[in-house]
Structure formats: structure tokens, C-alpha cells
Amino acid sequence: MRGGAMLSRKFLRRSAIAAACCVGVVALSTATLWQLDRAYPPPLPKKLAVSTEVQDRDGQLLRAFATSDGYWRLETRLDQVDKQFVDMLVAYEDKRFWDHDGVDLLALCRAAGQFVSNGHIVSGGSTLSMQLARLIEPRDSRSLGSKIKQMLRAIQIERRLSKREILERYLTLAPHGGNLEGVRAASLAYFGKEPKRLTVSEAALLVALPQLPEKRRPDRNPDIAHAARDRVLTRMVSAGLLGEREAARAALDDVSGLRRKLPALAAHAAYAMLPKAIPGKPLQLTIRRSVQQGLEQVAKEAAARLGPKLSVAMVLADARTGDILGEVGSADFFDASRSGWIDMTRIVRSPGSTLKPFIYGLAFEQGLVAQETIIEDSPADFGGYRPKNFDMGYQGDVSIRQALQLSLNVPAIRVLDAVGPARLTARFRQAGVKPVLPVNEAPGLAIGLGGVGVTLRDLVQLYTGLANGGKAHTLHDGTEPANAERTTATILDDQANWQITDILSGVKPPEGALQRGIAYKTGTSYGYRDAWSVGFDGRYVLGVWVGRADAGAVPGLSGYVSAAPILFEGFVRAGLATVPLPGQPAGVHRPKRDELPVTLARFGAGSDGLVQATPPDGARVDLAANSADASPLVLKLQGGRAPFRWLANGKPLSGIDRRRTATWLPDGAGYSTLTVIDAAGRAASVKVFVE
């Protein structure tokens, strides 16, 4: 008994020593592996080197730029990929992916047994983590040493990344043939769509490609790709992910042999965004992809019809926000014959007659005209400046409405002479547009017929005011500096703005176009170099420019014939629902011709000798306008020849008076325009804010 006890104690002592040694060895090994792991970490950058993406306002891809090494590699998140595809990928490549720590010993044993039984590799036993290790550190050979290194790297990767992160990196880096890497680039190239909603057939093909990406390329080897896809479908039936009928239906789908170009929309804006690029972070424009696609197609088709060397530029903006929803800088960015690389939305050109609505708008503000006021269209001399109409003919007496709708030149200059070119350009600057005048020249009457420089973006920005009750917004598309100023300014008061909108809404659509409830204006620059058309509904403004980028003359070019049809087609293809034009503001009067006071029956320019003294222009007066005790406003004037007619917001006050004073009781608070016209037709106006 004593000897047995002694043997038992020795055995326990030796066992304890052995256990301690084992623990020490394990601890030492663990410490060594930990040190080696720290000393030789896997190359896992926080951000992968991926293609720079330019997206639309909703996150849809507009354009991508290849990586510096020439690959289309689009960063991929799991929420961007069809869930069924992910399930099929895991079932096919690594069915215990969510459970193992980087190495699947059961899969390795199975692969080894198959190799021994068949004499060649049947399945590799690699996990998705091991495949990621191979992608971030491409191997030189398929040796046992390379395999062991992958296994160790996979374990390291699992310690550093979550399963979701591992899967997302694999989906971003996996080769899919040629210079396509990642499932998004492959889906866009082979199917023309993002991988969010793949068919069963498409998902199976994308699962099959990374194993032998060059051999199975559907654009080069469709038969091999077809067979590989079918093997995946068969495996999915065995795995229980697909029913036999569903797999059979998917197997009937053709494998397209087409490789499409990746999206390349909004080229000029996309290139302008590149200086803002941050690795791994998409760039975003205010553009809407569907709108951009429609406008680009319209521009390309129109340029082909119009002839060689002609280009087309378009800008569509939301008048309520200033957001640019679509912008086409040229008919084709890559067409050298049309200088397609030049962004014609930003080039200063002569706007022709497109500024006329604002001339007449100022006249409405000042109470100088009504829509049915008669104005003379006949040869005239303005201090040596002799404007002529586009067709070299004259209409005689016409109404203001007709003069603007027919875009007659002489009446527009008569009105501009009355309101003043300086006032017009000051209003443009107030709205954030800086017209370009000849060096050292003050604004002159020629600006009314295009004798000033503006860009297409400038023009659309001015017209956002017409679509938005007189309030113009600064346009922006996302390319601007972060600190760029964005303003909202009054281009016309709401009453004058409605009068102009009402007139332009009655302009006849171009031949073959349907009236879509839009108001629009056309213009043609001197020498047939630029054709313009700008239109709007109650929310959206679309501007069109047609011409040559080198400013060459194009005989026969005109706004109505060349640009207006593109405008109407652009509204259709943009796919935006038409928004009704702004309604008639309260208090706005549109008298018939026989209802006009004598002083508004015929237009008479000038207001020399007539000064409205009280209240001063821009005054704020407190009349308790919204209460029952509202007080009338006393109006006084100096100069002029009696009798006088007073108007409030274009509506005559009672009677004609020889006195130089009058009273007016407003019908509510807000801005109002007060005008007095003397017996000689001279007029003066002030704008006041009634409180």
C-alpha cells in the first residue's frame, strides 16, 4: 500500500509538471503567434483603392472613373447586393462562413480526401476569408506553402474584420473577367444594372465567374459561362436554396455575350467634381439620373439632325430650390468634331431676345404698360441706334402682349428706353447674374437684343424667377465650393411676374410639339451664331442652347426652329410631371383694351419732369392694413402736366384728377407698386411695403 501511494504521488507530480509544461508551451506559442501577428499583419487598408464614383441626388451611379491601375473596382456594401446572390455565394464557396474563424477544417479534409481519391483537385476547401487573403496578397504559385500562408492570413483577417466586412471586401475585389473587379462592376458591365435585384440566372453567373474569371467571361466564352452558371444552379438545388423548377427556369435564360460600358452620364459635371474626390467616398451631384439620361439622349439625337459641328447644351433646374436636375454640356463629350469637351452651359454667349421678358416685366412693375397697351412697331432711331426686326419687316401698331409673343425688336427697345438699361442690368445682378458687357461700356439699349454676354446657366437662373413667383434662386449642381454663396432674390414683383408668365404661356409651340402647359421664349443671336429656347412650368425651368462651340455662323439657325423643338422634347424625355404655372395673385388686374385708361391705351416712353415725392421708393409704411382701422396712404407728386391718373398694382384708382395729391386704401399687407401718369403719357412709379 505504501509503495502504491508513493507511485501515485510520483505520477501526480509528473502529470502536474507535464501539464505545466503544456500550458507553458501553449502560452509561449500563443505569445509567439501574437507577436508574429503584430509583426506581420495582413495588408488591410482602412479604405480599398476603388474607382471614384459620381452619384446622382438619390445615390445612383452617374459615372465612375477607373482606378490608377486601370480597373473598374466599385466599392460594394451588402445592402447594395441582392440577398439571394449573397446566400448563393456563401452556399457555393463557403457554407460554414458564418461559423468558422477563417479556416474550415472539415472543408480542408474533404478537399484532401477528394484529391487522394481522384488524383486531382476536385474542390479547394478555401474559405471566403482565405480567398480574400489571396486577393489582397496575390500568390505566385499554388504550392502547399502558399496555402498555409493563406490559412494564417485568413485567421489574422478574422481577428481584425467582422464577417460582414470580410464579405464586403470580397464582393469589392473578386475578379470577374478583364479589368472588372467586384460584383457591382460585373453586374453593370454584363447586365447593365446594379446588383440589387438580380435574376436567379444572373446571380448564379456572378457566383461562378471569380473561380476562373478569364475562362468564363460571358463576353468571350458564353458557352463556358453558360455551363458554369448551370453548375451553380445544380449546387443550389442540392443546398436547398432553389427548387428544381426554379433552377430549370433559370437555366433556360441566355447568357448574354455583351459587355456594356459602365454608366458615363453628366461628363462635364463629373470631371468638375474630381478635385473634390476623397478615396472611398462617392461624390454627389444634385442631378437626377433619369432626367440626365433623357436630356443627353435628346441632345445627341438633335445634334445628329442639325448637322456637323453643331452642338447642343441643356440645363434643367428646380425653380423652388435652384437644384440642377440635369445638365448637358455638349451633344457628345467625346465628339471632337463638335468640340464636345467644352461645357457650353458655362460659356458666355449672346442671348438674343431671351432677355425681353424682363424688360417688359420692369415696365409692368412701373405701371407703364398693360398687356393690351398699344405700342408702335415701326422704324425708330434711338440716338443713332436703329434696331430692326428679325424678319426685317414691321407690324405697325401691336399690343404689348403681341410684341413680346412675336419677339418684335423695336417695341422691346422702346420699352427698354423707358425703363432704363442700367435698371435692367442692376436687376440681373440682384438676381445673382453678372452680364458681361464690352470693356469700358455702360449698359445700352443693345442689351435688349442680345448685346450682352450671359451663359446658359445664367439664363436658366433668371428664368427660375419667372417660374417661382418672381424669386430667382442661385443654381447649383454640387460642383461649387463648399462656401459658395446661394441666394434667393427678387427678379420681378409677383404681379409683374404673373403678367409676363401669362403672356409667355400663350406663345405658340413649335410645329409638331404638343402644348404641355409651359411658358417659353426663344432667341437668336446676331449673325446666326446662337439659338436659344427657355421654358418653364410651375416648378421646372429648362434652357436649351444650339450652336457651334467655335462661335461660327450657322445660316438658318434660329431659336424657334432649332432650339424650341429640343426644349419641348426635353420636357417630355426628362420624365417630370408638369406642374401648373403660378396662379393669378390677388389684386392683379388684366383689363381688356376698351377698359384701359387713356394713359395706358398707348405706350409713351419717358418720365421727364414727373417726380413722385410721397411715399419714396422702397418705403415701409404702417397703415394697419390687416385691421378694421386701416388708414389710407396719401400720395403726392411733383412736376408733370395735369390731369393725372393714379394706379395701384396696375389697377386704376377712381377717376382722373387735376390735383397732385391722392389717397389709396390698400386691400392687404405686402409689396405694392404705385404709379402716376400725366397727360403727356409720362409715368413714375414707386414700390412700397405696406404693414
XYZ file of C-alpha atoms in Angstrom:
691
model
C 0.000 0.000 0.000
C 2.803 2.366 0.902
C 4.543 1.672 -2.432
C 1.333 2.246 -4.375
C 0.775 5.538 -2.633
C 4.312 6.627 -3.433
C 3.809 5.691 -7.125
C 0.552 7.616 -7.198
C 2.212 10.692 -5.737
C 5.048 10.475 -8.314
C 2.523 10.098 -11.117
C 0.555 13.106 -9.955
C 3.739 15.127 -9.592
C 4.883 14.197 -13.093
C 1.439 14.874 -14.512
C 1.394 18.283 -12.898
C 4.843 19.041 -14.317
C 3.747 17.850 -17.771
C 0.575 19.906 -17.605
C 2.558 22.918 -16.533
C 4.928 22.356 -19.439
C 1.984 22.057 -21.861
C 0.448 25.232 -20.519
C 3.794 26.936 -20.847
C 4.249 25.695 -24.389
C 0.730 26.841 -25.301
C 1.293 30.168 -23.625
C 4.657 30.563 -25.322
C 3.187 29.550 -28.670
C 0.278 31.916 -28.209
C 2.612 34.727 -27.247
C 4.836 33.940 -30.215
C 1.904 33.837 -32.599
C 0.580 37.061 -31.102
C 3.963 38.714 -31.603
C 4.200 37.351 -35.146
C 0.659 38.558 -35.826
C 1.629 42.036 -34.692
C 4.941 41.957 -36.536
C 3.475 40.680 -39.817
C -0.097 41.979 -40.055
C -2.129 41.345 -43.209
C -2.264 44.254 -45.687
C -5.716 45.522 -44.788
C -6.011 49.239 -45.550
C -8.914 51.030 -43.936
C -10.076 52.038 -47.400
C -9.614 49.955 -50.528
C -8.275 51.606 -53.680
C -11.549 51.764 -55.578
C -12.953 53.637 -58.553
C -14.073 57.208 -57.923
C -17.845 57.317 -58.216
C -20.023 60.292 -59.084
C -23.604 59.714 -57.965
C -26.888 61.495 -58.502
C -29.017 63.059 -55.782
C -30.506 59.635 -54.903
C -27.198 57.750 -54.771
C -27.497 56.216 -58.251
C -24.284 55.902 -60.231
C -23.815 58.577 -62.880
C -20.189 57.962 -63.758
C -17.212 56.009 -62.462
C -13.513 56.517 -63.107
C -11.134 53.573 -63.363
C -8.522 53.109 -60.642
C -4.924 54.192 -61.224
C -4.054 50.625 -62.278
C -6.849 50.591 -64.848
C -9.512 48.502 -63.057
C -13.214 49.071 -62.660
C -13.469 48.377 -58.947
C -16.590 49.758 -57.276
C -16.860 49.666 -53.503
C -19.672 47.329 -52.507
C -21.813 47.170 -49.384
C -24.054 44.251 -48.550
C -27.153 46.434 -48.774
C -26.245 47.133 -52.417
C -26.381 43.460 -53.374
C -29.247 41.042 -53.882
C -29.618 38.908 -50.723
C -30.287 35.765 -52.743
C -26.981 36.267 -54.541
C -25.143 36.507 -51.196
C -26.843 33.343 -49.946
C -25.886 31.515 -53.150
C -22.294 32.750 -52.928
C -21.868 31.545 -49.345
C -23.539 28.195 -50.100
C -21.310 27.651 -53.130
C -17.989 28.928 -51.798
C -18.033 28.610 -48.019
C -21.182 27.175 -46.442
C -19.798 27.439 -42.884
C -18.611 31.022 -43.444
C -20.646 32.477 -40.595
C -19.318 29.870 -38.092
C -15.587 29.300 -38.664
C -12.645 31.517 -37.668
C -11.078 31.786 -41.098
C -10.244 28.126 -41.807
C -12.818 25.393 -42.358
C -11.044 22.166 -41.261
C -13.925 19.987 -42.452
C -13.727 21.522 -45.933
C -9.942 21.047 -45.996
C -10.252 17.411 -45.007
C -12.926 16.860 -47.646
C -10.736 18.501 -50.302
C -7.726 16.395 -49.277
C -9.792 13.178 -49.417
C -11.108 14.073 -52.873
C -7.575 14.757 -54.068
C -6.351 11.361 -52.816
C -9.345 9.524 -54.295
C -9.350 11.254 -57.704
C -5.717 12.185 -58.193
C -6.581 15.828 -58.907
C -8.189 18.758 -57.164
C -11.969 18.471 -57.067
C -12.666 21.299 -54.619
C -10.216 23.639 -52.964
C -11.515 23.887 -49.423
C -10.740 27.608 -49.340
C -12.976 29.817 -47.258
C -14.064 33.266 -48.337
C -11.619 34.616 -45.771
C -8.807 32.640 -47.425
C -9.907 33.889 -50.842
C -9.828 37.450 -49.540
C -6.304 36.777 -48.288
C -5.337 35.695 -51.802
C -6.947 38.809 -53.302
C -5.075 41.224 -51.061
C -1.792 39.286 -51.449
C -1.785 37.621 -54.887
C 0.149 34.325 -54.742
C 2.942 33.341 -57.103
C 2.108 29.648 -57.056
C -0.427 27.045 -55.865
C 2.103 25.415 -53.531
C 1.389 23.984 -50.091
C 3.348 26.869 -48.577
C 1.096 29.405 -50.308
C -1.960 27.567 -48.995
C -0.646 27.579 -45.428
C 0.116 31.285 -45.716
C -3.455 31.922 -46.878
C -4.785 29.985 -43.905
C -2.703 32.015 -41.471
C -3.689 35.246 -43.178
C -7.347 34.215 -43.043
C -7.080 33.740 -39.275
C -5.459 37.177 -38.986
C -8.176 38.731 -41.121
C -10.911 37.186 -38.979
C -9.333 38.751 -35.886
C -9.460 42.206 -37.471
C -12.642 42.296 -39.529
C -16.223 41.313 -38.918
C -17.846 38.699 -41.130
C -19.801 41.460 -42.864
C -16.626 43.440 -43.573
C -14.884 40.335 -44.946
C -17.791 39.646 -47.267
C -17.974 43.260 -48.453
C -14.265 43.301 -49.266
C -14.587 40.068 -51.192
C -17.542 41.463 -53.122
C -15.457 44.534 -53.964
C -12.243 42.740 -55.025
C -13.291 39.414 -56.594
C -12.236 39.250 -60.284
C -14.960 38.882 -62.886
C -13.034 38.982 -66.144
C -10.866 41.562 -67.871
C -10.487 44.684 -65.772
C -13.738 44.113 -63.877
C -13.352 43.598 -60.147
C -16.197 43.212 -57.728
C -19.804 42.251 -58.188
C -21.073 45.785 -58.899
C -18.733 46.400 -61.820
C -19.544 42.950 -63.211
C -23.304 43.410 -62.868
C -23.195 46.813 -64.562
C -20.966 45.538 -67.374
C -22.733 42.245 -68.092
C -26.336 43.084 -67.181
C -26.482 46.894 -67.329
C -27.783 47.240 -63.783
C -26.735 47.399 -60.153
C -26.694 44.004 -58.365
C -29.528 44.949 -56.027
C -32.156 42.934 -57.907
C -30.587 40.086 -59.834
C -32.442 37.282 -61.502
C -31.592 33.751 -60.377
C -29.676 33.189 -63.609
C -27.687 36.418 -63.220
C -26.842 35.667 -59.591
C -25.622 32.160 -60.468
C -23.357 33.512 -63.232
C -21.793 36.102 -60.908
C -21.163 33.377 -58.322
C -19.387 31.244 -60.940
C -17.129 33.883 -62.502
C -14.457 34.530 -59.809
C -13.157 30.927 -59.845
C -11.973 31.189 -63.474
C -12.746 34.781 -64.459
C -10.961 34.837 -67.809
C -12.023 31.400 -68.968
C -15.664 32.010 -68.021
C -16.039 35.551 -69.373
C -19.508 35.669 -70.917
C -18.455 38.278 -73.477
C -15.720 35.983 -74.822
C -16.719 32.453 -73.866
C -20.514 32.402 -73.485
C -20.768 28.600 -73.752
C -18.280 28.061 -70.917
C -20.006 30.757 -68.861
C -23.360 29.079 -69.526
C -22.072 25.701 -68.285
C -20.506 27.254 -65.177
C -23.749 29.020 -64.337
C -25.685 25.773 -64.671
C -23.304 24.006 -62.255
C -24.017 26.690 -59.683
C -27.760 26.242 -60.197
C -27.428 22.471 -59.699
C -25.451 23.018 -56.499
C -28.098 25.442 -55.211
C -30.770 22.786 -55.638
C -28.631 20.347 -53.606
C -28.107 23.024 -50.947
C -31.847 23.603 -50.706
C -31.686 27.241 -51.807
C -33.526 26.648 -55.068
C -36.311 24.350 -56.111
C -35.755 22.156 -59.140
C -38.346 24.023 -61.230
C -36.908 27.416 -60.343
C -33.411 26.267 -61.261
C -34.683 24.745 -64.506
C -36.371 28.004 -65.492
C -33.177 29.954 -64.718
C -31.167 27.508 -66.849
C -33.308 28.434 -69.851
C -32.103 32.064 -69.755
C -29.496 33.008 -72.309
C -26.058 34.178 -71.201
C -25.503 37.469 -72.991
C -22.215 37.800 -74.823
C -22.310 41.588 -74.432
C -20.086 43.664 -72.194
C -21.600 47.104 -71.715
C -19.836 50.331 -70.903
C -20.233 51.460 -67.327
C -22.517 54.490 -66.797
C -20.951 57.666 -68.188
C -23.553 60.376 -67.580
C -23.025 64.083 -66.844
C -19.464 64.015 -68.145
C -18.649 67.700 -67.677
C -20.021 67.892 -64.144
C -18.401 64.568 -63.226
C -14.963 65.748 -64.309
C -15.508 69.033 -62.484
C -16.111 67.029 -59.291
C -12.801 65.133 -59.432
C -10.802 67.745 -57.448
C -13.187 67.044 -54.554
C -12.558 63.293 -54.617
C -11.809 61.567 -51.308
C -10.666 57.915 -51.586
C -13.538 55.537 -50.977
C -16.175 58.279 -50.712
C -18.641 58.797 -53.584
C -19.107 62.290 -54.982
C -22.676 63.516 -55.243
C -24.392 65.914 -57.646
C -27.874 67.406 -57.450
C -28.637 65.782 -60.815
C -31.377 63.163 -61.117
C -30.191 60.220 -63.199
C -33.438 59.645 -65.107
C -33.605 63.328 -66.082
C -29.962 63.339 -67.160
C -30.380 60.235 -69.316
C -33.379 61.719 -71.085
C -31.721 65.071 -71.786
C -28.480 63.529 -73.033
C -30.373 61.356 -75.476
C -32.380 64.334 -76.738
C -29.213 66.410 -77.214
C -27.396 63.634 -79.076
C -30.309 62.956 -81.425
C -30.903 66.673 -82.060
C -27.253 67.343 -82.914
C -27.290 64.484 -85.413
C -30.351 66.026 -87.102
C -28.986 69.562 -87.090
C -25.756 68.676 -88.853
C -21.976 68.537 -88.394
C -20.058 70.744 -85.951
C -23.264 71.838 -84.193
C -23.604 71.135 -80.508
C -26.449 71.277 -78.012
C -26.364 72.273 -74.343
C -29.207 71.960 -71.848
C -29.855 72.853 -68.206
C -32.947 71.790 -66.253
C -33.378 73.233 -62.771
C -35.872 73.127 -59.924
C -37.040 76.747 -59.641
C -38.017 76.305 -55.987
C -34.549 75.296 -54.814
C -32.036 76.110 -57.565
C -31.041 72.439 -57.778
C -29.860 71.463 -61.247
C -31.575 68.173 -62.087
C -29.978 67.729 -65.498
C -27.185 69.457 -67.402
C -25.760 68.598 -70.794
C -22.603 70.490 -71.668
C -22.454 69.212 -75.244
C -24.137 66.748 -77.559
C -21.334 64.208 -77.065
C -18.392 64.688 -74.710
C -16.149 62.511 -76.886
C -17.097 64.036 -80.257
C -14.092 66.154 -81.254
C -15.840 67.425 -84.387
C -18.320 69.226 -82.142
C -15.715 70.224 -79.518
C -17.663 68.048 -77.128
C -15.237 68.507 -74.249
C -16.289 72.187 -73.921
C -19.064 72.724 -71.382
C -21.322 75.105 -73.279
C -23.575 75.636 -70.255
C -20.830 77.837 -68.799
C -19.632 79.679 -71.911
C -20.625 83.341 -72.288
C -22.662 83.935 -75.451
C -25.136 86.475 -76.798
C -28.651 85.634 -75.517
C -30.546 87.160 -78.451
C -34.128 88.017 -77.462
C -34.334 85.850 -74.355
C -33.971 88.853 -72.028
C -37.035 90.659 -73.420
C -39.455 89.226 -70.801
C -37.531 91.045 -68.067
C -37.651 94.340 -69.985
C -41.419 94.149 -70.182
C -41.563 92.895 -66.600
C -39.945 96.099 -65.344
C -42.444 98.117 -67.386
C -45.310 96.234 -65.724
C -43.743 96.889 -62.324
C -43.610 100.606 -63.033
C -47.156 100.722 -64.318
C -46.049 101.847 -67.757
C -47.916 99.158 -69.676
C -50.762 96.697 -69.578
C -50.990 93.609 -71.737
C -53.344 95.352 -74.184
C -51.453 98.650 -74.291
C -50.753 99.557 -77.914
C -47.139 100.088 -78.903
C -45.770 101.039 -82.296
C -43.633 98.614 -84.270
C -42.073 100.795 -86.912
C -38.569 102.056 -87.783
C -37.122 104.135 -84.980
C -33.887 105.919 -84.159
C -32.647 105.931 -80.569
C -29.748 108.362 -80.665
C -28.191 106.629 -83.636
C -29.198 103.096 -82.627
C -31.693 101.750 -85.184
C -32.967 98.282 -84.235
C -34.632 96.116 -86.872
C -36.866 93.095 -86.504
C -35.569 89.593 -87.174
C -37.573 89.290 -90.413
C -36.734 92.909 -91.434
C -40.468 93.709 -91.519
C -42.705 95.760 -89.226
C -46.153 95.090 -87.774
C -47.337 98.638 -87.139
C -49.497 99.012 -84.035
C -49.466 95.906 -81.793
C -50.319 95.191 -78.189
C -47.648 94.649 -75.577
C -48.771 91.007 -75.410
C -48.300 90.589 -79.151
C -44.987 92.418 -79.151
C -43.499 90.002 -76.607
C -45.064 86.862 -78.056
C -43.834 87.768 -81.557
C -40.492 88.900 -80.106
C -40.571 92.177 -82.002
C -37.360 94.137 -81.576
C -38.390 97.780 -81.954
C -41.164 97.671 -79.310
C -38.786 95.962 -76.869
C -36.232 98.737 -77.319
C -38.909 101.403 -76.927
C -39.836 99.871 -73.572
C -36.198 99.392 -72.535
C -35.554 103.052 -73.311
C -38.309 103.898 -70.855
C -37.317 101.580 -68.002
C -33.570 102.105 -68.476
C -30.821 99.611 -69.408
C -28.985 100.288 -66.158
C -32.046 99.320 -64.136
C -32.349 96.081 -66.119
C -28.730 95.036 -65.577
C -28.955 96.039 -61.901
C -31.928 93.684 -61.539
C -29.899 90.890 -63.146
C -27.040 91.440 -60.698
C -29.536 91.477 -57.841
C -30.635 88.004 -59.005
C -27.025 86.758 -58.917
C -26.301 87.057 -62.654
C -23.481 89.291 -63.851
C -23.989 90.123 -67.535
C -20.770 90.652 -69.478
C -20.582 93.992 -71.279
C -17.934 95.227 -73.709
C -14.910 96.643 -71.908
C -15.464 100.148 -70.502
C -19.035 100.324 -71.836
C -22.107 101.170 -69.794
C -25.343 99.237 -70.326
C -27.003 100.399 -73.513
C -30.169 99.677 -75.433
C -28.450 96.920 -77.426
C -28.595 94.605 -74.393
C -32.305 94.160 -75.136
C -31.448 92.344 -78.372
C -28.508 90.296 -77.147
C -25.768 92.920 -76.941
C -24.523 91.460 -73.671
C -22.934 88.170 -72.637
C -24.559 85.529 -70.460
C -24.243 81.778 -70.012
C -26.971 79.180 -70.348
C -26.813 78.669 -66.586
C -27.266 82.436 -66.103
C -30.312 82.427 -68.322
C -31.924 79.479 -66.542
C -31.197 81.150 -63.205
C -33.060 84.301 -64.306
C -35.999 82.245 -65.535
C -36.288 80.419 -62.193
C -37.728 83.726 -61.013
C -40.493 83.601 -63.639
C -41.374 80.039 -62.588
C -41.246 80.893 -58.895
C -43.405 83.990 -58.487
C -40.538 86.399 -59.143
C -37.993 84.855 -56.752
C -34.846 83.643 -58.530
C -32.569 81.044 -56.905
C -28.839 80.648 -57.407
C -28.271 77.495 -59.444
C -26.061 74.761 -58.032
C -25.176 71.205 -59.011
C -22.674 70.145 -56.339
C -19.522 71.184 -58.196
C -19.388 74.532 -56.394
C -17.007 75.213 -53.491
C -18.443 74.335 -50.104
C -18.569 78.014 -49.143
C -20.222 79.170 -52.375
C -22.976 81.704 -51.757
C -26.529 80.606 -52.505
C -29.073 83.370 -52.662
C -32.728 83.999 -53.391
C -33.507 87.383 -54.918
C -36.449 89.182 -56.489
C -36.167 89.426 -60.264
C -39.716 90.820 -60.662
C -42.516 91.514 -58.237
C -45.192 88.820 -58.192
C -47.739 90.901 -60.085
C -45.465 91.853 -62.972
C -44.117 88.306 -62.939
C -47.609 86.889 -63.457
C -48.262 89.232 -66.383
C -45.091 88.030 -68.149
C -45.828 84.380 -67.395
C -49.349 84.776 -68.719
C -48.038 86.264 -71.983
C -45.330 83.634 -72.491
C -47.754 80.797 -71.773
C -49.625 81.863 -74.902
C -46.649 81.545 -77.245
C -47.394 79.036 -79.999
C -45.486 75.723 -79.595
C -43.103 74.779 -82.424
C -44.542 72.741 -85.269
C -45.287 69.167 -84.218
C -44.930 69.831 -80.485
C -47.764 69.450 -78.015
C -48.670 72.231 -75.596
C -47.549 70.946 -72.204
C -48.673 73.835 -70.040
C -45.324 75.585 -70.238
C -44.386 79.185 -70.941
C -41.344 79.790 -73.083
C -39.226 82.279 -75.002
C -36.779 81.862 -77.860
C -33.826 83.903 -79.032
C -31.311 84.078 -81.863
C -28.028 85.956 -81.590
C -26.650 88.328 -84.189
C -25.098 86.532 -87.148
C -26.925 83.234 -86.529
C -24.339 82.035 -84.022
C -26.571 81.029 -81.115
C -30.114 79.680 -80.914
C -31.877 79.663 -77.551
C -35.093 78.468 -76.007
C -36.007 78.696 -72.324
C -39.245 77.336 -70.923
C -40.836 76.698 -67.558
C -43.868 75.362 -65.783
C -44.796 75.997 -62.169
C -41.624 74.351 -60.879
C -39.068 73.383 -63.513
C -37.032 75.518 -65.912
C -35.304 74.078 -68.970
C -32.869 76.067 -71.078
C -31.520 74.984 -74.470
C -28.611 76.384 -76.475
C -27.740 75.331 -80.025
C -24.708 76.467 -81.976
C -21.063 75.870 -82.723
C -18.566 75.848 -79.878
C -16.199 77.967 -82.007
C -18.922 80.641 -82.390
C -19.098 80.096 -86.137
C -22.153 81.357 -88.011
C -24.802 78.791 -88.967
C -27.104 80.080 -91.735
C -30.736 79.375 -90.945
C -30.139 78.829 -87.227
C -32.911 80.280 -85.060
C -34.347 79.840 -81.624
C -37.851 78.938 -82.772
C -36.801 76.486 -85.498
C -33.623 74.991 -83.991
C -33.897 75.214 -80.184
C -37.627 75.246 -79.345
C -38.343 71.696 -80.606
C -35.481 70.449 -78.410
C -36.997 72.286 -75.451
C -40.372 70.588 -75.815
C -38.806 67.182 -76.441
C -36.545 67.723 -73.431
C -39.513 68.314 -71.134
C -41.069 65.066 -72.376
C -37.925 62.924 -72.078
C -36.945 64.344 -68.694
C -39.922 62.437 -67.329
C -41.047 65.065 -64.827
C -44.730 65.622 -64.200
C -45.879 69.041 -65.424
C -46.584 71.485 -62.581
C -49.256 74.137 -63.251
C -47.987 77.680 -63.774
C -48.383 80.095 -60.847
C -51.913 81.359 -60.370
C -53.009 84.964 -60.674
C -52.038 86.876 -57.490
C -54.703 88.663 -55.532
C -55.269 92.208 -56.702
C -53.758 91.730 -60.165
C -55.866 93.230 -62.913
C -55.724 92.326 -66.606
C -58.015 94.872 -68.257
C -59.299 94.475 -71.781
C -58.302 97.079 -74.337
C -61.542 99.031 -74.028
C -61.166 99.078 -70.233
C -57.745 100.766 -70.275
C -57.425 104.328 -69.017
C -56.373 106.782 -71.663
C -52.869 106.952 -70.250
C -52.384 103.178 -70.722
C -54.145 102.871 -74.057
C -50.963 103.722 -75.975
C -47.402 103.373 -74.761
C -45.444 106.620 -74.268
C -41.840 106.352 -73.101
C -40.120 108.654 -70.706
C -40.968 110.316 -67.391
C -39.036 113.584 -67.642
C -40.462 116.303 -65.464
C -42.583 113.907 -63.411
C -41.472 113.091 -59.864
C -43.482 111.147 -57.306
C -42.469 112.595 -53.997
C -44.525 110.769 -51.338
C -44.072 107.995 -50.393
C -40.435 107.494 -51.524
C -39.443 104.378 -53.459
C -38.737 101.421 -51.160
C -40.557 102.909 -48.165
C -42.225 100.764 -45.495
C -45.465 102.321 -44.300
C -47.567 101.185 -41.353
C -51.254 101.529 -42.216
C -52.564 98.688 -40.027
C -53.529 97.111 -43.349
C -54.888 93.899 -41.860
C -57.159 95.553 -39.306
C -60.577 97.155 -39.488
C -58.995 100.554 -38.712
C -56.701 100.582 -41.770
C -55.595 104.075 -42.759
C -55.347 105.361 -46.347
C -51.968 106.305 -47.780
C -51.529 109.871 -49.003
C -49.850 110.137 -52.405
C -48.102 113.287 -53.597
C -46.266 114.195 -56.778
C -44.206 116.994 -58.231
C -43.996 118.122 -61.847
C -45.922 116.708 -64.772
C -48.940 118.061 -66.635
C -52.468 117.603 -65.365
C -54.722 115.723 -65.429
C -53.178 112.734 -63.628
C -54.174 109.101 -63.376
C -53.093 107.052 -60.378
C -52.678 103.271 -60.444
C -52.105 100.795 -57.634
C -50.650 97.459 -58.747
C -51.697 98.223 -62.315
C -55.336 98.870 -61.346
C -56.547 102.463 -61.858
C -57.760 104.398 -58.857
C -61.059 106.192 -59.330
C -61.201 108.874 -61.999
C -58.739 111.363 -63.447
C -57.713 114.171 -61.144
C -56.035 117.513 -61.759
C -54.761 117.602 -58.185
C -51.249 116.479 -57.303
C -52.440 114.505 -54.297
C -54.488 111.341 -53.934
C -55.306 108.706 -51.318
C -55.173 104.966 -51.580
C -56.517 102.317 -49.203
C -54.603 99.011 -49.662
C -56.500 95.733 -49.605
C -53.816 93.978 -47.569
C -50.220 93.984 -46.357
C -47.239 93.396 -48.625
C -45.432 94.996 -51.531
C -47.374 97.299 -53.853
C -46.436 99.393 -56.880
C -47.926 102.877 -57.126
C -47.821 104.692 -60.465
C -48.888 108.106 -61.689
C -49.273 109.018 -65.370
C -49.660 112.597 -66.588
C -51.466 113.994 -69.619
C -48.361 113.583 -71.801
C -48.154 109.866 -71.039
C -45.154 110.270 -68.766
C -45.102 107.915 -65.794
C -43.326 107.484 -62.496
C -43.572 104.588 -60.041
C -42.584 103.692 -56.512
C -42.630 100.359 -54.756
C -43.669 100.357 -51.094
C -44.226 97.748 -48.406
C -47.495 98.157 -46.547
C -47.667 96.879 -42.963
